[in-house]
Amino acid sequence: MLYLIDIDGTMLLSGGAGFVALNRAFVELHGVEDAMRDVRPAGKTDPAIVDEGFEQRLGRLPTDTERAAVLERYLAHLPEAVRQSTRFQILDGVPSGLDRLAAAGHTLGLATGLIYAKSVWGRFWSWDPKEVWSGITWLLYAILIHERLALGWR
């Protein structure tokens, strides 16, 4: 069985780390301070949040290249923003729940990116190198989990 969920607010509370990382990306790439100030992220994908930041602070939507650059820098800044967050927390029951799902052979994934890709680009998969390597990594992980469960590997 495949479970598709979002993470922030469901499995963890980022304590604002995502906005910190996005703000750093906007400063780095566009010289815009506090770009996320009036952005409301609830229920939105990361690309939609970036789009709203562009609209709020630059008065326009980003090009595909600009959006990709902000998202790339956001991901680069995110680990440090999480480490610095005093409010970051994994919600109660999440680690044990994930362990139970994995032990039962279930897969956990994120749906929002796929849904966004389908609505914007008309396809779920674009054969971008990052997507391909992510898919390969997931496939290898799935094989290892299967072998662990089927053959008792530890």
PDB file of N, CA and C in Angstrom, residues 25 29-30 64-74:
ATOM      1  N   ALA A  25      17.042  32.278   0.745  1.00  0.00           N
ATOM      2  CA  ALA A  25      17.165  32.065  -0.700  1.00  0.00           C
ATOM      3  C   ALA A  25      16.805  33.344  -1.463  1.00  0.00           C
ATOM      4  N   LEU A  29      19.425  35.375  -3.818  1.00  0.00           N
ATOM      5  CA  LEU A  29      19.212  35.422  -5.270  1.00  0.00           C
ATOM      6  C   LEU A  29      18.639  36.741  -5.778  1.00  0.00           C
ATOM      7  N   HIS A  30      17.829  37.418  -4.946  1.00  0.00           N
ATOM      8  CA  HIS A  30      17.118  38.605  -5.437  1.00  0.00           C
ATOM      9  C   HIS A  30      17.282  39.841  -4.557  1.00  0.00           C
ATOM     10  N   ASP A  64      10.261  29.852 -14.774  1.00  0.00           N
ATOM     11  CA  ASP A  64      10.562  28.487 -14.319  1.00  0.00           C
ATOM     12  C   ASP A  64      11.984  28.396 -13.775  1.00  0.00           C
ATOM     13  N   THR A  65      12.913  29.092 -14.427  1.00  0.00           N
ATOM     14  CA  THR A  65      14.315  29.083 -13.991  1.00  0.00           C
ATOM     15  C   THR A  65      14.470  29.757 -12.638  1.00  0.00           C
ATOM     16  N   GLU A  66      13.798  30.886 -12.439  1.00  0.00           N
ATOM     17  CA  GLU A  66      13.876  31.588 -11.153  1.00  0.00           C
ATOM     18  C   GLU A  66      13.274  30.741 -10.034  1.00  0.00           C
ATOM     19  N   ARG A  67      12.124  30.117 -10.295  1.00  0.00           N
ATOM     20  CA  ARG A  67      11.484  29.269  -9.302  1.00  0.00           C
ATOM     21  C   ARG A  67      12.418  28.116  -8.917  1.00  0.00           C
ATOM     22  N   ALA A  68      12.988  27.466  -9.921  1.00  0.00           N
ATOM     23  CA  ALA A  68      13.893  26.343  -9.656  1.00  0.00           C
ATOM     24  C   ALA A  68      15.109  26.791  -8.854  1.00  0.00           C
ATOM     25  N   ALA A  69      15.636  27.966  -9.150  1.00  0.00           N
ATOM     26  CA  ALA A  69      16.808  28.470  -8.431  1.00  0.00           C
ATOM     27  C   ALA A  69      16.465  28.747  -6.967  1.00  0.00           C
ATOM     28  N   VAL A  70      15.313  29.363  -6.707  1.00  0.00           N
ATOM     29  CA  VAL A  70      14.912  29.627  -5.327  1.00  0.00           C
ATOM     30  C   VAL A  70      14.718  28.311  -4.576  1.00  0.00           C
ATOM     31  N   LEU A  71      14.065  27.346  -5.212  1.00  0.00           N
ATOM     32  CA  LEU A  71      13.843  26.060  -4.550  1.00  0.00           C
ATOM     33  C   LEU A  71      15.160  25.334  -4.283  1.00  0.00           C
ATOM     34  N   GLU A  72      16.100  25.446  -5.190  1.00  0.00           N
ATOM     35  CA  GLU A  72      17.409  24.818  -4.992  1.00  0.00           C
ATOM     36  C   GLU A  72      18.144  25.438  -3.806  1.00  0.00           C
ATOM     37  N   ARG A  73      18.132  26.760  -3.737  1.00  0.00           N
ATOM     38  CA  ARG A  73      18.797  27.453  -2.621  1.00  0.00           C
ATOM     39  C   ARG A  73      18.038  27.230  -1.309  1.00  0.00           C
ATOM     40  N   TYR A  74      16.722  27.164  -1.382  1.00  0.00           N
ATOM     41  CA  TYR A  74      15.890  26.850  -0.210  1.00  0.00           C
ATOM     42  C   TYR A  74      16.326  25.507   0.382  1.00  0.00           C
TER      43      TYR A  74
END
